XYZ file of C-alpha atoms in Angstrom:
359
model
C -16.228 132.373 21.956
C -15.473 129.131 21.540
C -13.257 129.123 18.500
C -11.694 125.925 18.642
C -14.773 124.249 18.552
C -17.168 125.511 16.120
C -20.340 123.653 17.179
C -20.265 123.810 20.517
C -22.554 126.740 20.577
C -24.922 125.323 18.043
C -25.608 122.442 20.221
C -26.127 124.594 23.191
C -28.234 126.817 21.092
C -30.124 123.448 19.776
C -31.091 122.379 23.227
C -32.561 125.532 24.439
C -34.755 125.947 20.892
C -35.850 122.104 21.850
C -36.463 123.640 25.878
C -38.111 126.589 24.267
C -40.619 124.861 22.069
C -41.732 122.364 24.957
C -43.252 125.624 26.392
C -42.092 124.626 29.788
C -39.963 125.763 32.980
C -39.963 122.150 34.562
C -36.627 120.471 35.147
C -37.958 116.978 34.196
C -39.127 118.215 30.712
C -35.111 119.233 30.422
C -33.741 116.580 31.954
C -35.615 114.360 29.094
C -34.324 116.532 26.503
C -31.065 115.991 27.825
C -31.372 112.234 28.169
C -32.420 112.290 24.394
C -30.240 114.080 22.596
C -27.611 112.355 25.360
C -25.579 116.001 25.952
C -23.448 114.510 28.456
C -21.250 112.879 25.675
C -19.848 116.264 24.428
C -17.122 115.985 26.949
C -16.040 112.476 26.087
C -13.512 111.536 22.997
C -9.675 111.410 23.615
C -8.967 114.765 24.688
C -5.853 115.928 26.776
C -6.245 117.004 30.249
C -5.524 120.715 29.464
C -7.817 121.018 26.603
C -10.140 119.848 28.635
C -10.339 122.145 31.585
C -10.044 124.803 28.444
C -13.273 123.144 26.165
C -15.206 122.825 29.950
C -14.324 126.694 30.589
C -15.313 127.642 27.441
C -18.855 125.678 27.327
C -19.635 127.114 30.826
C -18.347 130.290 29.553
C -20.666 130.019 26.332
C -23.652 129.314 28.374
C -24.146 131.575 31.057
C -24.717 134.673 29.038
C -28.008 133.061 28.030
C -29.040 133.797 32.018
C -29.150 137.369 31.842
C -31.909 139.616 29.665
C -32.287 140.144 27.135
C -33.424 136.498 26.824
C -36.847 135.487 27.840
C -38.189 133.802 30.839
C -38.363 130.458 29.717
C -34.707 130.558 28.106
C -33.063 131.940 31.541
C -34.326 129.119 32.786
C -33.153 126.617 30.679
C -29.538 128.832 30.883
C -29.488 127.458 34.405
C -30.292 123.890 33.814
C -27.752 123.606 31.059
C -25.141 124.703 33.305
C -25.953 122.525 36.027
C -25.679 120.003 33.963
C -22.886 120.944 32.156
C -21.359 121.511 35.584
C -21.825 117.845 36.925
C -21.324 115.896 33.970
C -17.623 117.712 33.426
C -14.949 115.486 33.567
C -12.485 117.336 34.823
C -11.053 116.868 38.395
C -11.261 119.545 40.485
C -14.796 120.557 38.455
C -13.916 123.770 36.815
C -16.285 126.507 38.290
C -18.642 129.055 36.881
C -16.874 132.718 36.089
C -19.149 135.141 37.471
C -18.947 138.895 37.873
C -19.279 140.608 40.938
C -21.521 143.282 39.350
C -23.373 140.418 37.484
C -24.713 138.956 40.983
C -27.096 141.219 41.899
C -28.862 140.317 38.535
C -28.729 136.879 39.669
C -30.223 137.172 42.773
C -32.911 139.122 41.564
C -33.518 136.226 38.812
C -33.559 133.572 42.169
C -36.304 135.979 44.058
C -38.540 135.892 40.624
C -38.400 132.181 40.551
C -39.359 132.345 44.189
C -42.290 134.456 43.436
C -43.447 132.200 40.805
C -43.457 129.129 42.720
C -41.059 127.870 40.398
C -39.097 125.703 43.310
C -37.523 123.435 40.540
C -35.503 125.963 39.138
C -34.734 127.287 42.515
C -33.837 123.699 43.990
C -31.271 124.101 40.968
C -29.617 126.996 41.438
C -29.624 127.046 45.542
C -28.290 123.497 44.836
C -24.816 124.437 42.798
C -24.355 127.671 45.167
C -24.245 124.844 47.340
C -21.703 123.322 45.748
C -19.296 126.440 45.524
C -19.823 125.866 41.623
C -19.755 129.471 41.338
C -16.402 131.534 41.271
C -16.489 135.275 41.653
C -14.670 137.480 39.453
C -13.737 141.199 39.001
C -14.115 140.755 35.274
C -16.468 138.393 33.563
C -13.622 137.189 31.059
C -10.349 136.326 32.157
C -7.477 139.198 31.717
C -3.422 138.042 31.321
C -0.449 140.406 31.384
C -0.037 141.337 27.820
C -2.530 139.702 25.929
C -5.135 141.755 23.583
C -8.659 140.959 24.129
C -11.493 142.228 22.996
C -13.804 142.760 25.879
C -16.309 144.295 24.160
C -16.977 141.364 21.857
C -20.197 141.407 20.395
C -21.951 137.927 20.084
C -25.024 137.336 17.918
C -27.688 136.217 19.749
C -30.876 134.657 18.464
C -34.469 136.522 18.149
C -36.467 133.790 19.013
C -34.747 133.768 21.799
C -34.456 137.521 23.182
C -37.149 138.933 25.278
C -39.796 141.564 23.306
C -38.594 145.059 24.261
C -42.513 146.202 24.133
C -45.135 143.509 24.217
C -47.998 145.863 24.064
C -46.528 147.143 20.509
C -46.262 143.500 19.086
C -50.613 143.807 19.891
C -50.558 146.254 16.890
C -52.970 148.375 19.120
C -55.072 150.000 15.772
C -56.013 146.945 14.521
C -56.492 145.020 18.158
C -58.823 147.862 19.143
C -60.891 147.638 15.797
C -61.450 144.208 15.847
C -61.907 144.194 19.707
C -65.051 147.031 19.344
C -66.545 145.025 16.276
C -66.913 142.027 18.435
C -68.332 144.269 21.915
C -71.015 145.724 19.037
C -71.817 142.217 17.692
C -71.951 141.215 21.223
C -74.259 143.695 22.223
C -76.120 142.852 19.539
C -76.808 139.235 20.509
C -78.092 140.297 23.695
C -80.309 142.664 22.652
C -81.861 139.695 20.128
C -82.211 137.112 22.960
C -83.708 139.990 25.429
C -87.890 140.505 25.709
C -86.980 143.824 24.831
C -84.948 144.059 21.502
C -84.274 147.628 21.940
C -81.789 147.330 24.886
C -80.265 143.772 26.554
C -81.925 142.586 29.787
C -79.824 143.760 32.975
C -79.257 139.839 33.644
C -76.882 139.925 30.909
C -74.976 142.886 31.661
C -71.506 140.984 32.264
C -69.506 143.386 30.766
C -69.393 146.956 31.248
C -70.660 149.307 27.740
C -67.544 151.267 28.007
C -64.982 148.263 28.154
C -63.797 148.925 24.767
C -62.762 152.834 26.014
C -61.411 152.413 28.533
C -59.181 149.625 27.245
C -58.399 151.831 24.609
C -57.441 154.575 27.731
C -54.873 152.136 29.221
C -52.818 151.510 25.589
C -52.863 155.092 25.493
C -51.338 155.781 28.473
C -49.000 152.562 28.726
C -47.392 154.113 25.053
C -47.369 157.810 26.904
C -45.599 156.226 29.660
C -43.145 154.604 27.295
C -42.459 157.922 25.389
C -41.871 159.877 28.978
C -39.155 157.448 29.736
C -37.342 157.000 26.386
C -37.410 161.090 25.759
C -35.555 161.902 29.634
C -32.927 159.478 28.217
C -32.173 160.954 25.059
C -31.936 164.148 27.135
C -29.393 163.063 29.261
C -27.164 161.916 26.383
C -27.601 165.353 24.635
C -27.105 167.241 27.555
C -23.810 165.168 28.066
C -22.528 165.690 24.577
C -23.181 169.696 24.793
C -21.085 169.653 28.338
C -18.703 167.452 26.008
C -18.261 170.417 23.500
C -18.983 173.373 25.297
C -16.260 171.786 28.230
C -15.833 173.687 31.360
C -17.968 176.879 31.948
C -18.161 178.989 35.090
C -21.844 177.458 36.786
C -20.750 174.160 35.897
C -20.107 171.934 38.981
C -16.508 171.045 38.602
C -15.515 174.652 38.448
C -17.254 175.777 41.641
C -15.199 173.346 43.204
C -11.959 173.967 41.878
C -12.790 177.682 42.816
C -13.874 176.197 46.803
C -10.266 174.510 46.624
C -8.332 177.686 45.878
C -10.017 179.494 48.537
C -8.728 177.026 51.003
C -5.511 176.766 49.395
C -4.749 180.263 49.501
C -6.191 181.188 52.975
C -4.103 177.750 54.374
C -0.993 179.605 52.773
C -1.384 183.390 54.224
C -2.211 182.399 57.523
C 1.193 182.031 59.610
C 1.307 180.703 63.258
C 1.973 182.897 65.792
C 5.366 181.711 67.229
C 5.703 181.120 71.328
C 7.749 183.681 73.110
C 10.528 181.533 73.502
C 11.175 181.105 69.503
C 9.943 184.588 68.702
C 13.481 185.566 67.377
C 12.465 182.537 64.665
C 9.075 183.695 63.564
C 8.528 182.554 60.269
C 7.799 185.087 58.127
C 5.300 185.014 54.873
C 6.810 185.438 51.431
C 4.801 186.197 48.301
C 5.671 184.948 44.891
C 6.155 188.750 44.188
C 8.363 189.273 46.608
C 10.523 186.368 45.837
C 10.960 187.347 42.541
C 11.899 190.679 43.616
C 14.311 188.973 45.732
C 15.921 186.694 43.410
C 16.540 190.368 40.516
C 18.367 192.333 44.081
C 21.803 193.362 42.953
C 25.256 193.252 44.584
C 24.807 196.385 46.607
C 21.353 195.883 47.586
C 22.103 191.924 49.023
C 25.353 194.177 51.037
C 22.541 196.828 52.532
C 20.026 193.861 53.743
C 23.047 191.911 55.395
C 24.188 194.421 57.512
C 20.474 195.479 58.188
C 19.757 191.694 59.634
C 23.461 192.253 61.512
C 22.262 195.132 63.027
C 19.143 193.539 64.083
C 20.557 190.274 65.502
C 22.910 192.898 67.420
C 20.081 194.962 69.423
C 18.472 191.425 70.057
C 21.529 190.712 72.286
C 21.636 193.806 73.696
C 17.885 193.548 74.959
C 18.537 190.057 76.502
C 21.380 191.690 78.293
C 24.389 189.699 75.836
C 26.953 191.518 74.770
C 27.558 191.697 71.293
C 29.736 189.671 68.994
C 32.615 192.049 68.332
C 33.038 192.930 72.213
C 33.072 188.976 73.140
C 36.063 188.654 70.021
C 38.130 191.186 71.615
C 37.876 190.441 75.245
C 38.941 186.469 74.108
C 41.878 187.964 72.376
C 43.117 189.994 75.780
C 42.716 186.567 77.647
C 44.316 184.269 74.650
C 47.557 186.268 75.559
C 48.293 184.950 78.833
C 47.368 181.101 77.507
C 50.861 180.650 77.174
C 51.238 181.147 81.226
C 48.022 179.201 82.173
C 45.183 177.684 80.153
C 41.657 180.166 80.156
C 38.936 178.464 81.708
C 35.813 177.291 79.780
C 33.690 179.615 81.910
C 35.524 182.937 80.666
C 35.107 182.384 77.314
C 31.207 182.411 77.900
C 29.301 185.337 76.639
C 27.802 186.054 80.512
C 31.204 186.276 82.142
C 32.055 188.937 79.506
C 28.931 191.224 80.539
């Protein structure tokens, strides 16, 4: 991440080992281990104005992954100290802001409700205080993205195992030997009260503080806190299988996608063979439905067949004027010829050359 200056990130790193070993969550025990090692001075030393807005990005940049899990309680914590002080102690002018994600915030806000919960009012002074400051600026991407540049935005960053949060605390226990050692001390126990009781044989009920069966039913819980962490591991590993099969197999006919496609068709084709009824008025222009089949038929017609279906469609279009009462198109020619011979005498009005005069 920050390339151009190698130990940025060690120092960062330094300070939260020094915050983690202080086993503490309080801002004044950070503040004092900011004081000492005197962390404000990292942005002083004669650097340009544009390196520095890029060396303040970049250390605010470094820094906030350490908020998020895998890191532990203690560390998120000290995540959001560092970057309010990194924040105010900038010297840049405007303060550069805080890239955050807009699918990162939820995670954030979750992280402010914990500290809530935990009475931890420090920490949530902190962060309510720079949201009051607009020190945050919400991004579609967590890393900036410019036309034509190659990034990797799946770089991988090593992070620290003192510092990352146990996946499974109850396995770091090493339950075996924890329940072993756990039932020799309830016998020895049991022992000693027996020893101190009038009657050796058994305890006295005045010392019954602990239940006989403590050791099995502790030994109940593990079991069913590593069942519990089996059941949801296996469903998982399920899912991923199931999704590489589907992967391989691709589309088959009960899958999901192809019912659909097959919904789709139905609607495409009963869209296409349904044809409005035209109104009376336009019913010499009904449209009339054409198959692929028979457009393909149309398109291998010869010469003499096209000839046959245009005189059929004349023939038509002629009894269509008869039935409205018109006479046809060869009879309206002829009787304008008669007329056209006296034009030379007087000029034919407009209304004899119309089809209703010539009934």
């Amino acid at each position: 991440m920050a390339a151009g200056w190698p130990g940025l990130k060690t120092d960062c790193e330094a300070l939260l080992s020094s915050f983690q070993q202080a086993e503490s969550v309080r801002f004044e025990d950070f503040a004092s281990l900011w004081r000492e090692l005197r962390f404000h001075t990292i942005f002083y030393g004669k650097i340009r104005t544009p390196e520095q807005i890029k060396f303040t990005k970049e250390a605010l940049a470094l820094v906030w992954p350490y908020f998020f899990p895998p890191y532990t309680f203690q560390i998120r914590v000290g995540a959001l100290y560092l970057l309010y002080g990194l924040y105010n102690t900038q010297l840049c002018q405007p303060k550069q802001k805080i890239r955050v994600a807009l699918k990162d915030w939820a995670e954030v806000m979750k992280f402010q409700q914990e500290l809530l919960d935990a009475q931890h009012y420090d920490a949530a002074y902190v962060f309510r205080k720079l949201r009051m400051d607009r020190a945050f600026h919400f991004t579609a991407m967590p890393k900036f993205l410019s036309f034509r540049t190659k990034k990797n935005m799946q770089e991988k960053t090593e992070t620290r195992s003192e510092f990352r949060d146990p996946d499974d605390r109850v396995a770091m226990l090493k339950p075996d030997d924890f329940l072993e050692e756990a039932k020799n001390i309830h016998d020895h126990y049991q022992k000693m009260k027996c020893l101190i009781s009038e009657d050796q044989s058994q305890p006295d009920k005045a010392l019954n503080l602990i239940k006989d069966d403590f050791i099995d039913n502790f030994k109940n819980i593990i079991l069913e806190h590593q069942e519990w962490q089996k059941n949801k591991v296996e469903p998982a590993l399920a899912t991923v299988g199931e999704e590489a099969t589907n992967d391989k197999e691709g589309p088959s006919l009960g899958t999901e996608g192809f019912e659909r496609a097959r919904a789709l068709a139905d609607i495409k084709s009963k869209s296409y063979s349904a044809v409005v009824q035209a109104s009376k008025s336009r019913r010499h222009r009904q449209v009339k439905l054409e198959s692929s089949e028979s457009t393909d038929r149309g398109k291998s017609k010869s010469p003499r067949a096209k000839k046959a279906s245009k005189s059929l469609q004349l023939r038509r279009k002629k009894e269509t004027l008869k039935s409205r009462g018109i006479c046809s198109y060869e009879s309206s020619k002829e009787a304008i010829f008669l007329y056209s011979r006296f034009s030379y005498c007087f000029p034919i009005p407009a209304f004899l050359c119309s089809a209703k005069f010539l009934r």
